[in-house]
mmCIF file of C-alpha atoms and ligand atoms in Angstrom:
data_model
loop_
_atom_site.group_PDB
_atom_site.id
_atom_site.type_symbol
_atom_site.label_atom_id
_atom_site.label_comp_id
_atom_site.label_asym_id
_atom_site.label_seq_id
_atom_site.Cartn_x
_atom_site.Cartn_y
_atom_site.Cartn_z
ATOM 1 C CA MET N 208 -20.039 10.248 -1.523
ATOM 2 C CA ILE N 209 -20.714 6.527 -1.178
ATOM 3 C CA ASP N 210 -24.091 7.151 -2.857
ATOM 4 C CA GLU N 211 -22.314 8.784 -5.812
ATOM 5 C CA VAL N 212 -20.091 5.707 -6.077
ATOM 6 C CA ILE N 213 -23.143 3.430 -6.095
ATOM 7 C CA LYS N 214 -24.765 5.546 -8.817
ATOM 8 C CA GLU N 215 -21.665 5.090 -10.988
ATOM 9 C CA ILE N 216 -21.678 1.335 -10.336
ATOM 10 C CA ASN N 217 -25.359 1.031 -11.239
ATOM 11 C CA ARG N 218 -24.779 2.917 -14.494
ATOM 12 C CA ALA N 219 -21.912 0.632 -15.584
ATOM 13 C CA ASP N 220 -22.086 -2.752 -17.268
ATOM 14 C CA THR N 221 -18.446 -3.723 -17.068
ATOM 15 C CA ILE N 222 -16.146 -2.498 -14.317
ATOM 16 C CA LEU N 223 -12.372 -2.557 -13.931
ATOM 17 C CA VAL N 224 -11.114 -2.387 -10.339
ATOM 18 C CA ALA N 225 -7.504 -1.243 -10.238
ATOM 19 C CA GLY N 226 -4.890 -0.855 -7.533
ATOM 20 C CA HIS N 227 -1.470 0.729 -7.281
ATOM 21 C CA ILE N 228 2.062 -0.257 -8.240
ATOM 22 C CA MET N 229 4.155 -1.772 -5.430
ATOM 23 C CA PRO N 230 0.921 -3.198 -4.040
ATOM 24 C CA ASP N 231 0.502 -3.865 -0.330
ATOM 25 C CA GLY N 232 -1.982 -5.919 1.665
ATOM 26 C CA ASP N 233 -4.635 -3.196 1.797
ATOM 27 C CA ASP N 234 -4.442 -2.626 -1.946
ATOM 28 C CA VAL N 235 -4.829 -6.275 -2.993
ATOM 29 C CA SER N 236 -7.462 -6.859 -0.307
ATOM 30 C CA SER N 237 -9.474 -3.863 -1.509
ATOM 31 C CA ILE N 238 -9.315 -4.920 -5.168
ATOM 32 C CA CYS N 239 -10.155 -8.538 -4.467
ATOM 33 C CA SER N 240 -12.994 -7.741 -2.028
ATOM 34 C CA LEU N 241 -14.538 -5.211 -4.394
ATOM 35 C CA VAL N 242 -14.247 -7.567 -7.386
ATOM 36 C CA MET N 243 -15.909 -10.359 -5.388
ATOM 37 C CA GLY N 244 -18.553 -7.980 -4.038
ATOM 38 C CA LEU N 245 -19.422 -6.577 -7.474
ATOM 39 C CA GLU N 246 -19.554 -10.110 -8.923
ATOM 40 C CA LYS N 247 -22.099 -11.031 -6.265
ATOM 41 C CA TYR N 248 -23.950 -7.793 -7.080
ATOM 42 C CA GLY N 249 -24.254 -9.023 -10.673
ATOM 43 C CA LYS N 250 -21.669 -6.945 -12.529
ATOM 44 C CA LYS N 251 -19.074 -7.985 -15.075
ATOM 45 C CA VAL N 252 -15.903 -7.055 -13.253
ATOM 46 C CA ILE N 253 -12.168 -7.597 -13.481
ATOM 47 C CA GLY N 254 -9.363 -6.633 -11.084
ATOM 48 C CA ALA N 255 -5.934 -5.389 -12.125
ATOM 49 C CA ILE N 256 -2.563 -4.112 -10.950
ATOM 50 C CA ASP N 257 0.193 -2.990 -13.305
ATOM 51 C CA ASP N 258 2.863 -4.627 -11.163
ATOM 52 C CA GLU N 259 3.741 -7.930 -9.600
ATOM 53 C CA ILE N 260 2.171 -9.078 -6.353
ATOM 54 C CA PRO N 261 4.884 -9.485 -3.687
ATOM 55 C CA GLY N 262 5.848 -12.981 -2.545
ATOM 56 C CA TYR N 263 4.463 -12.634 0.991
ATOM 57 C CA LEU N 264 0.955 -12.306 -0.495
ATOM 58 C CA GLU N 265 1.314 -15.379 -2.703
ATOM 59 C CA GLU N 266 0.119 -17.566 0.161
ATOM 60 C CA LEU N 267 -3.359 -16.217 -0.577
ATOM 61 C CA PRO N 268 -4.243 -17.864 -3.925
ATOM 62 C CA ILE N 269 -7.557 -16.018 -4.320
ATOM 63 C CA LEU N 270 -5.570 -12.852 -5.100
ATOM 64 C CA LYS N 271 -4.000 -14.389 -8.218
ATOM 65 C CA GLU N 272 -7.434 -15.555 -9.319
ATOM 66 C CA LYS N 273 -9.064 -12.121 -9.060
ATOM 67 C CA ILE N 274 -6.213 -9.743 -9.936
ATOM 68 C CA ARG N 275 -4.804 -9.597 -13.491
ATOM 69 C CA ASP N 276 -1.863 -7.778 -15.003
ATOM 70 C CA PHE N 277 -2.035 -4.832 -17.364
ATOM 71 C CA ASP N 278 -1.680 -6.846 -20.601
ATOM 72 C CA CYS N 279 -4.626 -8.961 -19.586
ATOM 73 C CA VAL N 280 -6.967 -5.991 -19.052
ATOM 74 C CA LYS N 281 -5.737 -3.363 -21.518
ATOM 75 C CA ASN N 282 -8.382 -4.272 -24.097
ATOM 76 C CA THR N 283 -11.165 -4.762 -21.610
ATOM 77 C CA PRO N 284 -14.359 -2.908 -22.587
ATOM 78 C CA ALA N 285 -14.924 -1.559 -19.051
ATOM 79 C CA ASP N 286 -17.012 1.616 -18.939
ATOM 80 C CA LEU N 287 -16.092 2.353 -15.344
ATOM 81 C CA ILE N 288 -12.699 2.165 -13.627
ATOM 82 C CA ILE N 289 -12.678 2.095 -9.837
ATOM 83 C CA ILE N 290 -9.256 2.856 -8.377
ATOM 84 C CA VAL N 291 -8.600 1.763 -4.821
ATOM 85 C CA ASP N 292 -5.920 2.834 -2.305
ATOM 86 C CA ALA N 293 -4.031 5.072 -4.798
ATOM 87 C CA SER N 294 -3.538 8.742 -3.967
ATOM 88 C CA SER N 295 -2.374 9.961 -7.380
ATOM 89 C CA PRO N 296 -2.815 8.801 -11.000
ATOM 90 C CA ASP N 297 0.890 7.937 -11.434
ATOM 91 C CA ARG N 298 0.413 5.268 -8.745
ATOM 92 C CA VAL N 299 -1.656 3.081 -11.086
ATOM 93 C CA GLY N 300 1.128 2.737 -13.674
ATOM 94 C CA ARG N 301 -0.002 2.054 -17.255
ATOM 95 C CA ILE N 302 -3.627 1.680 -16.167
ATOM 96 C CA GLN N 303 -3.639 5.475 -16.617
ATOM 97 C CA GLU N 304 -3.562 4.808 -20.375
ATOM 98 C CA LEU N 305 -7.108 3.377 -20.090
ATOM 99 C CA PHE N 306 -8.599 6.480 -18.430
ATOM 100 C CA GLU N 307 -9.721 8.222 -21.640
ATOM 101 C CA TYR N 308 -13.509 8.131 -22.310
ATOM 102 C CA LYS N 309 -14.111 6.180 -19.104
ATOM 103 C CA ARG N 310 -15.709 7.185 -15.840
ATOM 104 C CA ILE N 311 -13.202 7.117 -12.991
ATOM 105 C CA VAL N 312 -14.113 6.523 -9.353
ATOM 106 C CA VAL N 313 -11.451 6.788 -6.645
ATOM 107 C CA ILE N 314 -11.874 5.030 -3.296
ATOM 108 C CA ASP N 315 -9.041 5.823 -0.910
ATOM 109 C CA HIS N 316 -7.963 6.741 2.615
ATOM 110 C CA HIS N 317 -4.821 8.817 1.939
ATOM 111 C CA ALA N 318 -5.067 12.447 3.110
ATOM 112 C CA THR N 319 -2.666 13.291 0.260
ATOM 113 C CA ASN N 320 -5.162 12.067 -2.390
ATOM 114 C CA LEU N 321 -5.289 14.359 -5.420
ATOM 115 C CA ASN N 322 -8.988 13.608 -6.132
ATOM 116 C CA PHE N 323 -8.186 12.643 -9.705
ATOM 117 C CA GLY N 324 -11.436 10.781 -10.442
ATOM 118 C CA HIS N 325 -14.859 11.970 -11.589
ATOM 119 C CA VAL N 326 -16.108 10.764 -8.214
ATOM 120 C CA ASN N 327 -13.689 10.714 -5.287
ATOM 121 C CA TRP N 328 -14.583 8.944 -2.065
ATOM 122 C CA VAL N 329 -11.560 9.751 0.080
ATOM 123 C CA ASP N 330 -11.869 9.182 3.818
ATOM 124 C CA ALA N 331 -8.596 9.795 5.633
ATOM 125 C CA THR N 332 -10.200 8.822 8.959
ATOM 126 C CA SER N 333 -10.465 5.232 7.731
ATOM 127 C CA ALA N 334 -7.518 3.066 8.809
ATOM 128 C CA SER N 335 -7.675 1.098 5.554
ATOM 129 C CA THR N 336 -9.245 1.279 2.118
ATOM 130 C CA ALA N 337 -10.472 -2.276 2.707
ATOM 131 C CA GLN N 338 -12.929 -0.909 5.301
ATOM 132 C CA LEU N 339 -14.379 1.524 2.748
ATOM 133 C CA VAL N 340 -14.864 -1.425 0.379
ATOM 134 C CA PHE N 341 -16.520 -3.348 3.221
ATOM 135 C CA LYS N 342 -18.905 -0.444 3.796
ATOM 136 C CA LEU N 343 -19.678 -0.240 0.072
ATOM 137 C CA ASN N 344 -20.262 -3.988 -0.293
ATOM 138 C CA GLN N 345 -22.617 -3.944 2.696
ATOM 139 C CA LYS N 346 -24.534 -0.995 1.248
ATOM 140 C CA LEU N 347 -24.875 -2.933 -2.018
ATOM 141 C CA GLY N 348 -26.370 -5.811 -0.033
ATOM 142 C CA VAL N 349 -23.502 -8.193 -0.823
ATOM 143 C CA LYS N 350 -23.673 -11.366 1.238
ATOM 144 C CA TYR N 351 -20.386 -12.176 2.960
ATOM 145 C CA ASP N 352 -19.032 -15.721 3.065
ATOM 146 C CA GLU N 353 -15.856 -16.950 4.743
ATOM 147 C CA GLU N 354 -13.693 -16.391 1.674
ATOM 148 C CA LEU N 355 -14.784 -12.789 1.092
ATOM 149 C CA ALA N 356 -14.687 -11.931 4.809
ATOM 150 C CA THR N 357 -11.137 -13.284 5.114
ATOM 151 C CA ILE N 358 -9.755 -11.443 2.101
ATOM 152 C CA ASN N 359 -11.493 -8.228 3.214
ATOM 153 C CA LEU N 360 -9.942 -8.653 6.661
ATOM 154 C CA LEU N 361 -6.454 -8.822 5.114
ATOM 155 C CA GLY N 362 -6.347 -5.090 4.295
ATOM 156 C CA VAL N 363 -7.598 -4.017 7.713
ATOM 157 C CA ALA N 364 -4.991 -6.236 9.388
ATOM 158 C CA THR N 365 -2.007 -5.150 7.291
ATOM 159 C CA ASP N 366 -2.740 -1.398 7.217
ATOM 160 C CA THR N 367 -3.155 -1.292 11.002
ATOM 161 C CA GLY N 368 0.023 -3.345 11.559
ATOM 162 C CA PHE N 369 -2.192 -6.142 12.841
ATOM 163 C CA PHE N 370 -4.278 -3.840 15.028
ATOM 164 C CA LYS N 371 -1.530 -1.891 16.751
ATOM 165 C CA TYR N 372 -0.777 1.324 14.804
ATOM 166 C CA SER N 373 -2.184 4.713 15.823
ATOM 167 C CA ASN N 374 -4.894 4.395 13.126
ATOM 168 C CA THR N 375 -6.423 1.442 15.013
ATOM 169 C CA ASN N 376 -9.659 3.092 16.160
ATOM 170 C CA ALA N 377 -13.059 1.828 17.311
ATOM 171 C CA GLN N 378 -14.269 1.550 13.704
ATOM 172 C CA VAL N 379 -11.481 -0.954 12.996
ATOM 173 C CA PHE N 380 -12.692 -3.239 15.779
ATOM 174 C CA GLU N 381 -16.337 -2.798 14.757
ATOM 175 C CA ASP N 382 -15.552 -3.784 11.170
ATOM 176 C CA VAL N 383 -13.237 -6.616 12.221
ATOM 177 C CA SER N 384 -15.858 -7.918 14.620
ATOM 178 C CA LYS N 385 -18.409 -8.060 11.782
ATOM 179 C CA LEU N 386 -15.948 -9.624 9.343
ATOM 180 C CA VAL N 387 -14.987 -12.292 11.875
ATOM 181 C CA SER N 388 -18.657 -13.021 12.554
ATOM 182 C CA PHE N 389 -19.086 -13.515 8.777
ATOM 183 C CA GLY N 390 -16.328 -16.158 8.887
ATOM 184 C CA GLY N 391 -13.215 -14.007 8.421
ATOM 185 C CA ASN N 392 -10.188 -15.966 9.596
ATOM 186 C CA ILE N 393 -7.507 -13.826 11.278
ATOM 187 C CA SER N 394 -5.100 -16.660 12.050
ATOM 188 C CA TYR N 395 -5.128 -17.699 8.376
ATOM 189 C CA ILE N 396 -3.937 -14.198 7.501
ATOM 190 C CA THR N 397 -1.375 -13.915 10.298
ATOM 191 C CA ASN N 398 0.054 -17.332 9.434
ATOM 192 C CA ALA N 399 0.290 -16.471 5.740
ATOM 193 C CA ILE N 400 1.894 -13.066 6.326
ATOM 194 C CA LEU N 401 3.678 -12.953 9.660
ATOM 195 C CA GLU N 402 4.743 -16.556 10.251
ATOM 196 C CA ASN N 403 6.242 -17.105 6.846
ATOM 197 C CA LYS N 404 9.490 -15.153 6.717
ATOM 198 C CA PRO N 405 12.126 -16.505 4.306
ATOM 199 C CA ILE N 406 15.478 -17.030 6.063
ATOM 200 C CA GLU N 407 17.154 -14.901 3.340
ATOM 201 C CA ASN N 408 15.298 -11.884 4.721
ATOM 202 C CA VAL N 409 16.988 -12.287 8.080
ATOM 203 C CA LEU N 410 20.413 -12.694 6.446
ATOM 204 C CA LEU N 411 19.817 -9.534 4.416
ATOM 205 C CA PHE N 412 18.747 -7.710 7.581
ATOM 206 C CA LYS N 413 22.260 -8.231 8.958
ATOM 207 C CA ASP N 414 23.717 -6.300 5.996
ATOM 208 C CA VAL N 415 21.014 -3.640 6.259
ATOM 209 C CA ILE N 416 21.899 -3.083 9.920
ATOM 210 C CA GLU N 417 25.580 -2.721 8.993
ATOM 211 C CA ASN N 418 24.604 0.272 6.832
ATOM 212 C CA LEU N 419 22.405 1.803 9.540
ATOM 213 C CA LYS N 420 22.973 5.478 10.341
ATOM 214 C CA PHE N 421 21.432 7.913 12.785
ATOM 215 C CA LYS N 422 20.844 11.636 13.003
ATOM 216 C CA LYS N 423 19.417 14.062 15.590
ATOM 217 C CA ASP N 424 20.266 12.181 18.815
ATOM 218 C CA LYS N 425 19.254 8.937 17.120
ATOM 219 C CA LYS N 426 15.715 10.226 16.536
ATOM 220 C CA ILE N 427 16.228 9.596 12.805
ATOM 221 C CA ALA N 428 17.348 6.106 11.746
ATOM 222 C CA TYR N 429 18.094 5.358 8.104
ATOM 223 C CA THR N 430 19.619 2.760 5.851
ATOM 224 C CA TYR N 431 19.342 1.352 2.337
ATOM 225 C CA VAL N 432 18.857 -1.855 0.379
ATOM 226 C CA SER N 433 20.666 -1.933 -2.971
ATOM 227 C CA LEU N 434 20.015 -4.269 -5.892
ATOM 228 C CA ASP N 435 23.442 -5.813 -5.222
ATOM 229 C CA MET N 436 22.474 -6.591 -1.626
ATOM 230 C CA LEU N 437 19.253 -8.245 -2.834
ATOM 231 C CA LYS N 438 21.167 -10.236 -5.444
ATOM 232 C CA LYS N 439 23.545 -11.588 -2.809
ATOM 233 C CA TYR N 440 20.595 -13.416 -1.200
ATOM 234 C CA ASN N 441 18.626 -14.080 -4.390
ATOM 235 C CA ILE N 442 15.773 -11.810 -3.329
ATOM 236 C CA LEU N 443 13.694 -10.143 -6.054
ATOM 237 C CA PRO N 444 13.121 -6.364 -5.669
ATOM 238 C CA LYS N 445 9.345 -6.953 -5.380
ATOM 239 C CA ASN N 446 10.107 -9.116 -2.341
ATOM 240 C CA THR N 447 12.225 -6.544 -0.489
ATOM 241 C CA PRO N 448 11.306 -7.058 3.164
ATOM 242 C CA PRO N 449 9.689 -4.110 5.005
ATOM 243 C CA PHE N 450 12.662 -3.363 7.281
ATOM 244 C CA VAL N 451 11.423 0.157 7.943
ATOM 245 C CA GLY N 452 9.147 -1.158 10.711
ATOM 246 C CA ASP N 453 12.130 -2.811 12.415
ATOM 247 C CA LEU N 454 13.995 0.507 12.444
ATOM 248 C CA ARG N 455 11.024 2.408 13.853
ATOM 249 C CA SER N 456 10.731 -0.119 16.671
ATOM 250 C CA LEU N 457 14.140 0.949 18.045
ATOM 251 C CA LYS N 458 14.073 2.862 21.322
ATOM 252 C CA GLY N 459 14.201 6.636 20.835
ATOM 253 C CA VAL N 460 13.684 6.521 17.065
ATOM 254 C CA GLU N 461 10.951 8.879 15.844
ATOM 255 C CA VAL N 462 11.522 8.643 12.089
ATOM 256 C CA ALA N 463 12.744 5.533 10.248
ATOM 257 C CA ILE N 464 13.678 5.547 6.573
ATOM 258 C CA VAL N 465 14.755 2.780 4.231
ATOM 259 C CA PHE N 466 15.898 3.597 0.712
ATOM 260 C CA ASN N 467 15.016 0.542 -1.371
ATOM 261 C CA GLU N 468 16.600 0.323 -4.812
ATOM 262 C CA HIS N 469 13.972 -1.374 -6.965
ATOM 263 C CA GLU N 470 15.390 -0.551 -10.413
ATOM 264 C CA LYS N 471 18.965 0.427 -11.197
ATOM 265 C CA ASN N 472 19.482 3.842 -9.529
ATOM 266 C CA VAL N 473 15.799 4.261 -8.613
ATOM 267 C CA PHE N 474 15.070 4.214 -4.891
ATOM 268 C CA HIS N 475 11.681 3.693 -3.331
ATOM 269 C CA THR N 476 11.920 5.508 -0.052
ATOM 270 C CA SER N 477 9.829 4.077 2.732
ATOM 271 C CA MET N 478 9.283 6.290 5.794
ATOM 272 C CA ARG N 479 7.631 5.673 9.155
ATOM 273 C CA SER N 480 7.207 7.860 12.233
ATOM 274 C CA LYS N 481 6.356 6.855 15.776
ATOM 275 C CA LYS N 482 4.606 9.617 17.706
ATOM 276 C CA TYR N 483 4.631 13.133 16.314
ATOM 277 C CA PHE N 484 6.550 13.689 13.054
ATOM 278 C CA ASP N 485 4.532 14.023 9.822
ATOM 279 C CA VAL N 486 6.304 11.933 7.154
ATOM 280 C CA SER N 487 3.532 12.506 4.575
ATOM 281 C CA GLU N 488 4.702 16.108 4.247
ATOM 282 C CA VAL N 489 8.249 14.908 3.506
ATOM 283 C CA ALA N 490 6.894 12.424 0.946
ATOM 284 C CA LEU N 491 4.894 15.183 -0.764
ATOM 285 C CA HIS N 492 7.973 17.424 -0.850
ATOM 286 C CA PHE N 493 9.901 14.688 -2.704
ATOM 287 C CA GLY N 494 7.047 13.893 -5.094
ATOM 288 C CA GLY N 495 5.304 11.022 -3.282
ATOM 289 C CA GLY N 496 2.532 10.744 -0.730
ATOM 290 C CA GLY N 497 1.031 8.667 2.049
ATOM 291 C CA HIS N 498 -0.092 9.027 5.648
ATOM 292 C CA VAL N 499 1.215 10.988 8.655
ATOM 293 C CA ARG N 500 2.887 7.871 10.128
ATOM 294 C CA ALA N 501 3.685 5.980 6.867
ATOM 295 C CA ALA N 502 4.615 7.558 3.564
ATOM 296 C CA GLY N 503 6.951 7.156 0.624
ATOM 297 C CA PHE N 504 8.295 8.349 -2.691
ATOM 298 C CA SER N 505 10.522 7.152 -5.529
ATOM 299 C CA LYS N 506 13.598 9.052 -6.671
ATOM 300 C CA GLU N 507 16.394 8.492 -9.146
ATOM 301 C CA SER N 508 19.942 8.761 -7.888
ATOM 302 C CA ASP N 509 23.325 7.343 -8.816
ATOM 303 C CA ASN N 510 24.657 8.287 -5.387
ATOM 304 C CA ILE N 511 22.732 6.692 -2.531
ATOM 305 C CA GLU N 512 24.819 8.377 0.191
ATOM 306 C CA LYS N 513 23.995 11.795 -1.269
ATOM 307 C CA LEU N 514 20.282 10.967 -1.583
ATOM 308 C CA MET N 515 20.161 9.721 2.012
ATOM 309 C CA GLU N 516 21.835 12.880 3.291
ATOM 310 C CA GLU N 517 19.521 15.135 1.270
ATOM 311 C CA VAL N 518 16.381 13.484 2.638
ATOM 312 C CA THR N 519 17.526 13.093 6.237
ATOM 313 C CA ASP N 520 18.878 16.679 6.368
ATOM 314 C CA TYR N 521 15.461 17.876 5.209
ATOM 315 C CA ILE N 522 13.793 15.848 7.981
ATOM 316 C CA ALA N 523 16.306 16.990 10.621
ATOM 317 C CA GLU N 524 15.647 20.610 9.701
ATOM 318 C CA LYS N 525 11.846 20.109 9.912
ATOM 319 C CA MET N 526 12.269 18.474 13.330
ATOM 320 C CA GLU N 527 13.855 21.620 14.697
ATOM 321 C CA LYS N 528 10.866 23.768 13.823
HETATM 322 P P1 5GP K 682 5.413 2.111 1.860
HETATM 323 O O1 5GP K 682 6.518 2.732 2.647
HETATM 324 O O2 5GP K 682 4.807 0.963 2.593
HETATM 325 O O3 5GP K 682 5.795 1.791 0.473
HETATM 326 O O4 5GP K 682 4.293 3.203 1.744
HETATM 327 C C1 5GP K 682 3.725 3.823 2.873
HETATM 328 C C2 5GP K 682 2.541 4.639 2.452
HETATM 329 O O5 5GP K 682 2.948 5.684 1.576
HETATM 330 C C3 5GP K 682 1.469 3.866 1.691
HETATM 331 O O6 5GP K 682 0.231 4.312 2.153
HETATM 332 C C4 5GP K 682 1.692 4.214 0.264
HETATM 333 O O7 5GP K 682 0.511 4.199 -0.450
HETATM 334 C C5 5GP K 682 2.298 5.603 0.330
HETATM 335 N N1 5GP K 682 3.316 5.759 -0.715
HETATM 336 C C6 5GP K 682 4.475 5.101 -0.822
HETATM 337 N N2 5GP K 682 5.169 5.477 -1.897
HETATM 338 C C7 5GP K 682 4.437 6.403 -2.529
HETATM 339 C C8 5GP K 682 4.618 7.176 -3.734
HETATM 340 O O8 5GP K 682 5.612 7.067 -4.448
HETATM 341 N N3 5GP K 682 3.608 8.034 -4.049
HETATM 342 C C9 5GP K 682 2.489 8.175 -3.279
HETATM 343 N N4 5GP K 682 1.552 9.040 -3.665
HETATM 344 N N5 5GP K 682 2.299 7.474 -2.162
HETATM 345 C C10 5GP K 682 3.245 6.598 -1.772
HETATM 346 MN MN1 MN K 683 -4.026 1.576 2.385
#
């Protein structure tokens, strides 16, 4: 499939590289690394996300330089759109409006990918999309410098939980080893992302813990973050901290869920599992997607308690089977 992707790249003059809404580290890393790689390969290329980049990624200024918003790219004459890290077309937001008459290539690592491109390179065995981009750049003969190696490393680091999730396989360390030898700087990334927590996040965490509930002998832990709670600490919805990892880390918890209100009465539901439960199936059931150990969906509700019960009852029932 990588050869099909290269064929599409060689046929195109101008390329738009697009990521998904509610972008994460792997998404922005994949866009930025592919934009930089294709620039070095001699293409006219622009990166885009139809959403804001969260605050914790603002420490990496190269992202702002390489990734534009929708208004900036909507009139771009790109003849090829490469979509990275997005499992379904709704995940790219208004960038979907640009699909008509253009070739679409999808590069992704979600098993739930709907293969919505003309060419779909989907490898669910890859821990991150950033590693697929690394493979592609290398195959194109792109020379890596410190800047490109570091930004490419970002996606591998964040999607593996800094090299500790179950997706952290030998390929991760092989790729990381190469990226570090090309000048990739891990401590720059860890400092920017992990050692940079705003104090407001910790204050909000206290309120989040007050709302914490359990089900199934405390195997399911769940809570929510409302717009009012964010407002209390002056936190923007795009900067909602990823508390779901903190819940999963609790002893005995198999499934952790945080219902994050990001627009009035719209909840982005973030799910994580520890050892055996498949949360991607739950996400699919509620109209989202993701991985076995990390998945999500968005749902409208004017009653958060009811939504939480609906989702957690569904999970509790699945656990019994
Ligand atoms: P997170 O909980 O960090 O937002 O997302 C976890 C994983 O699930 C990510 O791989 C993300 O791409 C995927 N995911 C989250 N929300 C959605 C959604 O609404 N639709 C789809 N297709 N995937 C999602
Ligand atoms: Mn990813």
